[in-house]
GROMACS .gro file of C-alpha atoms in nm:
model
  370
    1UNK     CA    1   0.002   2.102   4.418
    2UNK     CA    2  -0.030   1.748   4.550
    3UNK     CA    3  -0.282   1.582   4.320
    4UNK     CA    4  -0.419   1.261   4.465
    5UNK     CA    5  -0.454   1.096   4.123
    6UNK     CA    6  -0.154   0.923   3.969
    7UNK     CA    7  -0.220   0.954   3.597
    8UNK     CA    8   0.013   0.898   3.304
    9UNK     CA    9  -0.157   1.098   3.030
   10UNK     CA   10   0.154   1.207   2.841
   11UNK     CA   11   0.378   0.904   2.814
   12UNK     CA   12   0.349   0.527   2.847
   13UNK     CA   13   0.334   0.255   3.113
   14UNK     CA   14   0.556  -0.016   2.965
   15UNK     CA   15   0.791  -0.006   3.264
   16UNK     CA   16   0.513  -0.179   3.457
   17UNK     CA   17   0.498  -0.458   3.194
   18UNK     CA   18   0.863  -0.554   3.176
   19UNK     CA   19   0.784  -0.924   3.145
   20UNK     CA   20   0.627  -0.858   2.804
   21UNK     CA   21   0.906  -0.623   2.700
   22UNK     CA   22   1.168  -0.882   2.797
   23UNK     CA   23   0.982  -1.156   2.609
   24UNK     CA   24   0.963  -0.932   2.302
   25UNK     CA   25   1.337  -0.862   2.322
   26UNK     CA   26   1.395  -1.239   2.323
   27UNK     CA   27   1.196  -1.265   2.001
   28UNK     CA   28   0.893  -1.432   2.157
   29UNK     CA   29   0.541  -1.385   2.024
   30UNK     CA   30   0.359  -1.174   2.281
   31UNK     CA   31  -0.007  -1.088   2.318
   32UNK     CA   32  -0.095  -0.717   2.309
   33UNK     CA   33  -0.129  -0.556   2.650
   34UNK     CA   34  -0.388  -0.307   2.525
   35UNK     CA   35  -0.621  -0.321   2.225
   36UNK     CA   36  -0.784  -0.006   2.094
   37UNK     CA   37  -1.104  -0.109   1.915
   38UNK     CA   38  -1.440   0.009   1.785
   39UNK     CA   39  -1.765  -0.186   1.764
   40UNK     CA   40  -1.875   0.001   1.450
   41UNK     CA   41  -1.747   0.261   1.205
   42UNK     CA   42  -2.068   0.462   1.242
   43UNK     CA   43  -2.072   0.794   1.425
   44UNK     CA   44  -2.331   1.051   1.530
   45UNK     CA   45  -2.095   1.350   1.494
   46UNK     CA   46  -1.898   1.499   1.203
   47UNK     CA   47  -1.596   1.646   1.380
   48UNK     CA   48  -1.379   1.881   1.176
   49UNK     CA   49  -1.063   1.689   1.266
   50UNK     CA   50  -1.206   1.337   1.225
   51UNK     CA   51  -0.929   1.096   1.128
   52UNK     CA   52  -1.186   0.825   1.064
   53UNK     CA   53  -1.263   0.983   0.727
   54UNK     CA   54  -0.912   0.874   0.622
   55UNK     CA   55  -0.960   0.513   0.740
   56UNK     CA   56  -1.212   0.372   0.492
   57UNK     CA   57  -1.198  -0.005   0.460
   58UNK     CA   58  -1.433  -0.288   0.369
   59UNK     CA   59  -1.676  -0.350   0.653
   60UNK     CA   60  -1.810  -0.679   0.787
   61UNK     CA   61  -2.107  -0.728   1.023
   62UNK     CA   62  -1.999  -0.681   1.386
   63UNK     CA   63  -2.266  -0.900   1.544
   64UNK     CA   64  -2.295  -0.979   1.912
   65UNK     CA   65  -2.146  -1.324   1.853
   66UNK     CA   66  -1.846  -1.174   1.668
   67UNK     CA   67  -1.784  -0.915   1.940
   68UNK     CA   68  -1.817  -1.165   2.226
   69UNK     CA   69  -1.591  -1.416   2.049
   70UNK     CA   70  -1.330  -1.143   2.008
   71UNK     CA   71  -1.345  -1.051   2.378
   72UNK     CA   72  -1.320  -1.418   2.477
   73UNK     CA   73  -1.018  -1.463   2.250
   74UNK     CA   74  -0.849  -1.147   2.376
   75UNK     CA   75  -0.881  -1.261   2.736
   76UNK     CA   76  -0.764  -1.614   2.653
   77UNK     CA   77  -0.442  -1.509   2.479
   78UNK     CA   78  -0.345  -1.259   2.750
   79UNK     CA   79  -0.471  -0.917   2.641
   80UNK     CA   80  -0.518  -0.709   2.955
   81UNK     CA   81  -0.722  -0.406   2.848
   82UNK     CA   82  -0.973  -0.305   2.580
   83UNK     CA   83  -1.046   0.058   2.501
   84UNK     CA   84  -1.357   0.126   2.292
   85UNK     CA   85  -1.222   0.417   2.090
   86UNK     CA   86  -1.066   0.358   1.743
   87UNK     CA   87  -1.240   0.465   1.420
   88UNK     CA   88  -1.607   0.463   1.519
   89UNK     CA   89  -1.848   0.572   1.792
   90UNK     CA   90  -1.904   0.243   1.974
   91UNK     CA   91  -2.221   0.368   2.142
   92UNK     CA   92  -2.382   0.333   1.795
   93UNK     CA   93  -2.355  -0.045   1.829
   94UNK     CA   94  -2.661  -0.220   1.974
   95UNK     CA   95  -2.418  -0.441   2.167
   96UNK     CA   96  -2.226  -0.157   2.334
   97UNK     CA   97  -2.349  -0.215   2.690
   98UNK     CA   98  -2.334  -0.593   2.662
   99UNK     CA   99  -1.977  -0.579   2.531
  100UNK     CA  100  -1.852  -0.375   2.826
  101UNK     CA  101  -2.011  -0.606   3.081
  102UNK     CA  102  -1.896  -0.922   2.902
  103UNK     CA  103  -1.539  -0.796   2.866
  104UNK     CA  104  -1.522  -0.714   3.235
  105UNK     CA  105  -1.661  -1.056   3.325
  106UNK     CA  106  -1.381  -1.214   3.120
  107UNK     CA  107  -1.122  -1.029   3.328
  108UNK     CA  108  -1.043  -0.751   3.083
  109UNK     CA  109  -1.002  -0.390   3.191
  110UNK     CA  110  -1.260  -0.199   2.987
  111UNK     CA  111  -1.264   0.169   2.890
  112UNK     CA  112  -1.462   0.399   2.661
  113UNK     CA  113  -1.392   0.715   2.464
  114UNK     CA  114  -1.714   0.870   2.333
  115UNK     CA  115  -1.889   1.187   2.226
  116UNK     CA  116  -2.154   1.078   2.476
  117UNK     CA  117  -2.463   1.174   2.280
  118UNK     CA  118  -2.608   0.820   2.266
  119UNK     CA  119  -2.526   0.725   2.624
  120UNK     CA  120  -2.846   0.637   2.807
  121UNK     CA  121  -2.881   0.767   3.161
  122UNK     CA  122  -3.086   0.463   3.260
  123UNK     CA  123  -2.796   0.228   3.173
  124UNK     CA  124  -2.506   0.418   3.324
  125UNK     CA  125  -2.528   0.224   3.650
  126UNK     CA  126  -2.474  -0.097   3.452
  127UNK     CA  127  -2.153   0.007   3.280
  128UNK     CA  128  -1.979   0.252   3.514
  129UNK     CA  129  -1.882  -0.020   3.766
  130UNK     CA  130  -1.732  -0.223   3.479
  131UNK     CA  131  -1.520   0.060   3.336
  132UNK     CA  132  -1.168   0.168   3.425
  133UNK     CA  133  -1.227   0.504   3.261
  134UNK     CA  134  -1.494   0.688   3.064
  135UNK     CA  135  -1.365   0.976   2.852
  136UNK     CA  136  -1.581   1.233   2.674
  137UNK     CA  137  -1.442   1.397   2.363
  138UNK     CA  138  -1.511   1.769   2.394
  139UNK     CA  139  -1.312   2.019   2.189
  140UNK     CA  140  -1.515   2.324   2.293
  141UNK     CA  141  -1.738   2.429   2.579
  142UNK     CA  142  -1.910   2.730   2.419
  143UNK     CA  143  -2.219   2.587   2.253
  144UNK     CA  144  -2.171   2.758   1.917
  145UNK     CA  145  -1.811   2.644   1.892
  146UNK     CA  146  -1.900   2.294   2.015
  147UNK     CA  147  -2.169   2.238   1.752
  148UNK     CA  148  -1.946   2.381   1.477
  149UNK     CA  149  -1.636   2.176   1.565
  150UNK     CA  150  -1.824   1.851   1.632
  151UNK     CA  151  -2.083   1.886   1.356
  152UNK     CA  152  -2.384   1.835   1.584
  153UNK     CA  153  -2.686   2.018   1.727
  154UNK     CA  154  -2.755   2.234   2.032
  155UNK     CA  155  -2.969   1.948   2.165
  156UNK     CA  156  -2.670   1.715   2.145
  157UNK     CA  157  -2.457   1.959   2.345
  158UNK     CA  158  -2.709   1.991   2.629
  159UNK     CA  159  -2.765   1.616   2.643
  160UNK     CA  160  -2.392   1.540   2.668
  161UNK     CA  161  -2.348   1.791   2.950
  162UNK     CA  162  -2.632   1.628   3.143
  163UNK     CA  163  -2.491   1.279   3.084
  164UNK     CA  164  -2.151   1.385   3.219
  165UNK     CA  165  -2.315   1.531   3.530
  166UNK     CA  166  -2.509   1.208   3.580
  167UNK     CA  167  -2.192   0.999   3.546
  168UNK     CA  168  -2.018   1.210   3.810
  169UNK     CA  169  -2.322   1.182   4.038
  170UNK     CA  170  -2.341   0.802   4.006
  171UNK     CA  171  -1.968   0.763   4.063
  172UNK     CA  172  -1.993   0.958   4.389
  173UNK     CA  173  -2.313   0.790   4.508
  174UNK     CA  174  -2.179   0.438   4.449
  175UNK     CA  175  -1.818   0.511   4.545
  176UNK     CA  176  -1.692   0.380   4.210
  177UNK     CA  177  -1.327   0.374   4.104
  178UNK     CA  178  -1.403   0.460   3.739
  179UNK     CA  179  -1.222   0.771   3.616
  180UNK     CA  180  -1.435   1.024   3.430
  181UNK     CA  181  -1.251   1.266   3.206
  182UNK     CA  182  -1.273   1.507   2.916
  183UNK     CA  183  -1.047   1.515   2.613
  184UNK     CA  184  -0.995   1.817   2.392
  185UNK     CA  185  -0.843   1.752   2.050
  186UNK     CA  186  -0.667   2.081   1.989
  187UNK     CA  187  -0.628   2.223   1.642
  188UNK     CA  188  -0.457   2.565   1.641
  189UNK     CA  189  -0.780   2.737   1.536
  190UNK     CA  190  -0.952   2.611   1.854
  191UNK     CA  191  -0.723   2.802   2.091
  192UNK     CA  192  -1.012   3.023   2.209
  193UNK     CA  193  -1.164   2.714   2.371
  194UNK     CA  194  -0.863   2.600   2.575
  195UNK     CA  195  -0.953   2.790   2.893
  196UNK     CA  196  -1.332   2.734   2.861
  197UNK     CA  197  -1.280   2.357   2.829
  198UNK     CA  198  -1.044   2.354   3.130
  199UNK     CA  199  -1.306   2.544   3.331
  200UNK     CA  200  -1.605   2.335   3.226
  201UNK     CA  201  -1.430   2.016   3.336
  202UNK     CA  202  -1.397   2.157   3.686
  203UNK     CA  203  -1.759   2.276   3.684
  204UNK     CA  204  -1.885   1.935   3.576
  205UNK     CA  205  -1.686   1.760   3.850
  206UNK     CA  206  -1.486   1.525   3.627
  207UNK     CA  207  -1.151   1.387   3.735
  208UNK     CA  208  -0.941   1.534   3.458
  209UNK     CA  209  -0.931   1.721   3.130
  210UNK     CA  210  -0.656   1.631   2.885
  211UNK     CA  211  -0.568   1.862   2.597
  212UNK     CA  212  -0.393   1.685   2.313
  213UNK     CA  213  -0.257   1.746   1.964
  214UNK     CA  214  -0.446   1.660   1.647
  215UNK     CA  215  -0.298   1.372   1.448
  216UNK     CA  216  -0.269   1.395   1.070
  217UNK     CA  217  -0.177   1.144   0.802
  218UNK     CA  218   0.149   1.129   0.605
  219UNK     CA  219  -0.002   1.358   0.338
  220UNK     CA  220  -0.126   1.623   0.582
  221UNK     CA  221  -0.485   1.563   0.469
  222UNK     CA  222  -0.639   1.739   0.772
  223UNK     CA  223  -0.416   2.043   0.726
  224UNK     CA  224  -0.281   2.062   1.081
  225UNK     CA  225  -0.013   2.334   1.109
  226UNK     CA  226   0.207   2.202   1.389
  227UNK     CA  227   0.426   2.515   1.394
  228UNK     CA  228   0.133   2.710   1.540
  229UNK     CA  229   0.123   2.504   1.860
  230UNK     CA  230   0.424   2.696   1.992
  231UNK     CA  231   0.218   3.014   1.998
  232UNK     CA  232  -0.030   2.855   2.241
  233UNK     CA  233   0.219   2.765   2.514
  234UNK     CA  234   0.121   3.055   2.740
  235UNK     CA  235  -0.252   2.984   2.725
  236UNK     CA  236  -0.195   2.610   2.771
  237UNK     CA  237   0.008   2.676   3.085
  238UNK     CA  238  -0.272   2.902   3.205
  239UNK     CA  239  -0.519   2.616   3.155
  240UNK     CA  240  -0.307   2.389   3.376
  241UNK     CA  241  -0.351   2.635   3.663
  242UNK     CA  242  -0.716   2.529   3.688
  243UNK     CA  243  -0.601   2.196   3.838
  244UNK     CA  244  -0.692   2.125   4.200
  245UNK     CA  245  -0.636   1.831   4.436
  246UNK     CA  246  -0.945   1.667   4.285
  247UNK     CA  247  -0.919   1.783   3.925
  248UNK     CA  248  -0.631   1.769   3.680
  249UNK     CA  249  -0.581   1.969   3.362
  250UNK     CA  250  -0.311   1.789   3.163
  251UNK     CA  251  -0.148   1.906   2.842
  252UNK     CA  252   0.021   1.646   2.623
  253UNK     CA  253   0.331   1.861   2.604
  254UNK     CA  254   0.568   1.605   2.451
  255UNK     CA  255   0.352   1.558   2.144
  256UNK     CA  256   0.240   1.919   2.113
  257UNK     CA  257   0.604   2.033   2.117
  258UNK     CA  258   0.727   1.760   1.884
  259UNK     CA  259   0.590   1.934   1.570
  260UNK     CA  260   0.488   1.590   1.447
  261UNK     CA  261   0.846   1.464   1.417
  262UNK     CA  262   0.945   1.107   1.508
  263UNK     CA  263   1.262   1.005   1.692
  264UNK     CA  264   1.261   0.650   1.551
  265UNK     CA  265   1.244   0.483   1.212
  266UNK     CA  266   1.105   0.140   1.305
  267UNK     CA  267   0.758   0.067   1.439
  268UNK     CA  268   0.790  -0.168   1.738
  269UNK     CA  269   0.467  -0.074   1.919
  270UNK     CA  270   0.191  -0.287   1.758
  271UNK     CA  271   0.281  -0.615   1.934
  272UNK     CA  272   0.208  -0.428   2.261
  273UNK     CA  273  -0.087  -0.214   2.152
  274UNK     CA  274  -0.292  -0.330   1.854
  275UNK     CA  275  -0.591  -0.168   1.689
  276UNK     CA  276  -0.917  -0.303   1.553
  277UNK     CA  277  -1.142  -0.110   1.316
  278UNK     CA  278  -1.517  -0.092   1.366
  279UNK     CA  279  -1.531  -0.282   1.037
  280UNK     CA  280  -1.378  -0.586   1.208
  281UNK     CA  281  -1.040  -0.530   1.043
  282UNK     CA  282  -0.731  -0.615   1.251
  283UNK     CA  283  -0.434  -0.394   1.158
  284UNK     CA  284  -0.124  -0.270   1.341
  285UNK     CA  285  -0.264   0.079   1.388
  286UNK     CA  286  -0.549   0.306   1.288
  287UNK     CA  287  -0.331   0.496   1.045
  288UNK     CA  288  -0.309   0.177   0.836
  289UNK     CA  289  -0.682   0.093   0.831
  290UNK     CA  290  -0.747   0.235   0.485
  291UNK     CA  291  -0.775  -0.025   0.207
  292UNK     CA  292  -0.476   0.129   0.030
  293UNK     CA  293  -0.260  -0.015   0.313
  294UNK     CA  294  -0.387  -0.369   0.259
  295UNK     CA  295  -0.034  -0.515   0.273
  296UNK     CA  296  -0.047  -0.440   0.648
  297UNK     CA  297  -0.393  -0.590   0.704
  298UNK     CA  298  -0.407  -0.911   0.905
  299UNK     CA  299  -0.768  -1.022   0.872
  300UNK     CA  300  -1.122  -0.957   0.990
  301UNK     CA  301  -1.271  -1.092   1.313
  302UNK     CA  302  -1.610  -1.135   1.145
  303UNK     CA  303  -1.454  -1.398   0.920
  304UNK     CA  304  -1.174  -1.541   1.135
  305UNK     CA  305  -1.148  -1.550   1.513
  306UNK     CA  306  -0.897  -1.316   1.668
  307UNK     CA  307  -0.722  -1.609   1.832
  308UNK     CA  308  -0.667  -1.767   1.489
  309UNK     CA  309  -0.542  -1.437   1.349
  310UNK     CA  310  -0.305  -1.388   1.642
  311UNK     CA  311  -0.159  -1.736   1.594
  312UNK     CA  312  -0.132  -1.700   1.216
  313UNK     CA  313   0.191  -1.640   1.027
  314UNK     CA  314   0.025  -1.340   0.863
  315UNK     CA  315   0.000  -1.158   1.199
  316UNK     CA  316   0.369  -1.197   1.270
  317UNK     CA  317   0.470  -1.133   0.908
  318UNK     CA  318   0.313  -0.786   0.941
  319UNK     CA  319   0.484  -0.728   1.276
  320UNK     CA  320   0.821  -0.816   1.119
  321UNK     CA  321   0.759  -0.588   0.821
  322UNK     CA  322   0.698  -0.287   1.046
  323UNK     CA  323   1.027  -0.346   1.227
  324UNK     CA  324   1.230  -0.416   0.912
  325UNK     CA  325   1.438  -0.197   0.681
  326UNK     CA  326   1.150  -0.212   0.433
  327UNK     CA  327   0.948   0.025   0.652
  328UNK     CA  328   1.043   0.374   0.772
  329UNK     CA  329   0.802   0.526   1.024
  330UNK     CA  330   0.946   0.873   0.958
  331UNK     CA  331   0.803   0.883   0.605
  332UNK     CA  332   0.561   0.592   0.576
  333UNK     CA  333   0.337   0.692   0.869
  334UNK     CA  334   0.118   0.979   0.971
  335UNK     CA  335   0.230   1.184   1.267
  336UNK     CA  336   0.176   1.145   1.641
  337UNK     CA  337   0.007   0.807   1.631
  338UNK     CA  338  -0.135   0.609   1.923
  339UNK     CA  339   0.183   0.401   1.954
  340UNK     CA  340   0.422   0.698   1.936
  341UNK     CA  341   0.543   0.710   2.300
  342UNK     CA  342   0.560   0.330   2.318
  343UNK     CA  343   0.767   0.333   1.999
  344UNK     CA  344   1.010   0.590   2.141
  345UNK     CA  345   1.067   0.376   2.448
  346UNK     CA  346   1.106   0.046   2.259
  347UNK     CA  347   1.341   0.209   2.005
  348UNK     CA  348   1.562   0.331   2.290
  349UNK     CA  349   1.557  -0.011   2.460
  350UNK     CA  350   1.627  -0.198   2.136
  351UNK     CA  351   1.921   0.030   2.059
  352UNK     CA  352   2.063   0.005   2.413
  353UNK     CA  353   2.009   0.374   2.476
  354UNK     CA  354   1.826   0.288   2.798
  355UNK     CA  355   1.803  -0.028   3.007
  356UNK     CA  356   1.504  -0.186   3.175
  357UNK     CA  357   1.501  -0.083   3.540
  358UNK     CA  358   1.237  -0.115   3.806
  359UNK     CA  359   1.000   0.183   3.787
  360UNK     CA  360   1.015   0.430   4.073
  361UNK     CA  361   0.711   0.549   4.259
  362UNK     CA  362   0.362   0.402   4.288
  363UNK     CA  363   0.196   0.208   4.008
  364UNK     CA  364   0.004   0.453   3.786
  365UNK     CA  365  -0.368   0.441   3.739
  366UNK     CA  366  -0.503   0.254   3.436
  367UNK     CA  367  -0.175   0.062   3.417
  368UNK     CA  368  -0.300  -0.188   3.157
  369UNK     CA  369  -0.387   0.092   2.915
  370UNK     CA  370  -0.027   0.141   2.816
   0.00000   0.00000   0.00000
């Protein structure tokens, strides 16, 4: 099947940013390519698998001035893309729409991951032209399973479905390039929803549905049994058959089959993809947001500008710690983190297992979201 979309949904895009990789190899201080952030730690849902419950940290007011200053700083130092995902539902922020538009005006690629329940139909035409992608988190399509898994109401379910339809309609009417997708976070006990979610994506007219693993912390607090993913291979392959030329069902096979095991011991990814809590906290990754990991915390953008934090010795002290013998990602981290595929690649490059070569084929979509 010749799909017209060129997505990389199970891997990384660092080969298209070799200037930054080369600078990093020379020991230079590089700006992140992508930053994964939230505008708040609040959320309207109570998803069974929510990792945010493990990320408690001291919150500071994320005012409009703080958010805009951060976006200005990110653009100035060379960040290329901002994804509003992280540890909160950014649509809960009163500055959600303004932040997207301002970030785009500053030259940043902007993207959103959301449950969609607070998205206003009357404002979709403002933000869709400014977004690279808009992804809805949907781990079930049957209403009873949806409300149970996401901890919400029937009314929420129907509203989200209508919002997705409206987004697809606006994209077609205006000829927009924004990608609209669904994401299913798959816990083994949700296997009955794999095919229904694949089907509903096609029915709604979105561009893709991605089915991914569920991340857990180093203590297994969410109780994810990774050995059970193997038993779902047949049904996952069946879900992929619902792809068409205009619609892709993508399974994150590399992570689902990894059983949560890492191939590297050092964490090299944060200089390329940093995370920001909805509390304003800047930390290497979401798995280190909790206050108990304060030795990895860099600062808070509500108190200190991101540009100052980036240029501080504290920022680079934390980066060095993660790549030192004092840190072992195999035992000190949770499993299957945001930076996992980037880390695999950088580990192989750093250890001369692979060399930097020009990527083959066309540039992938969403290239700045590495």
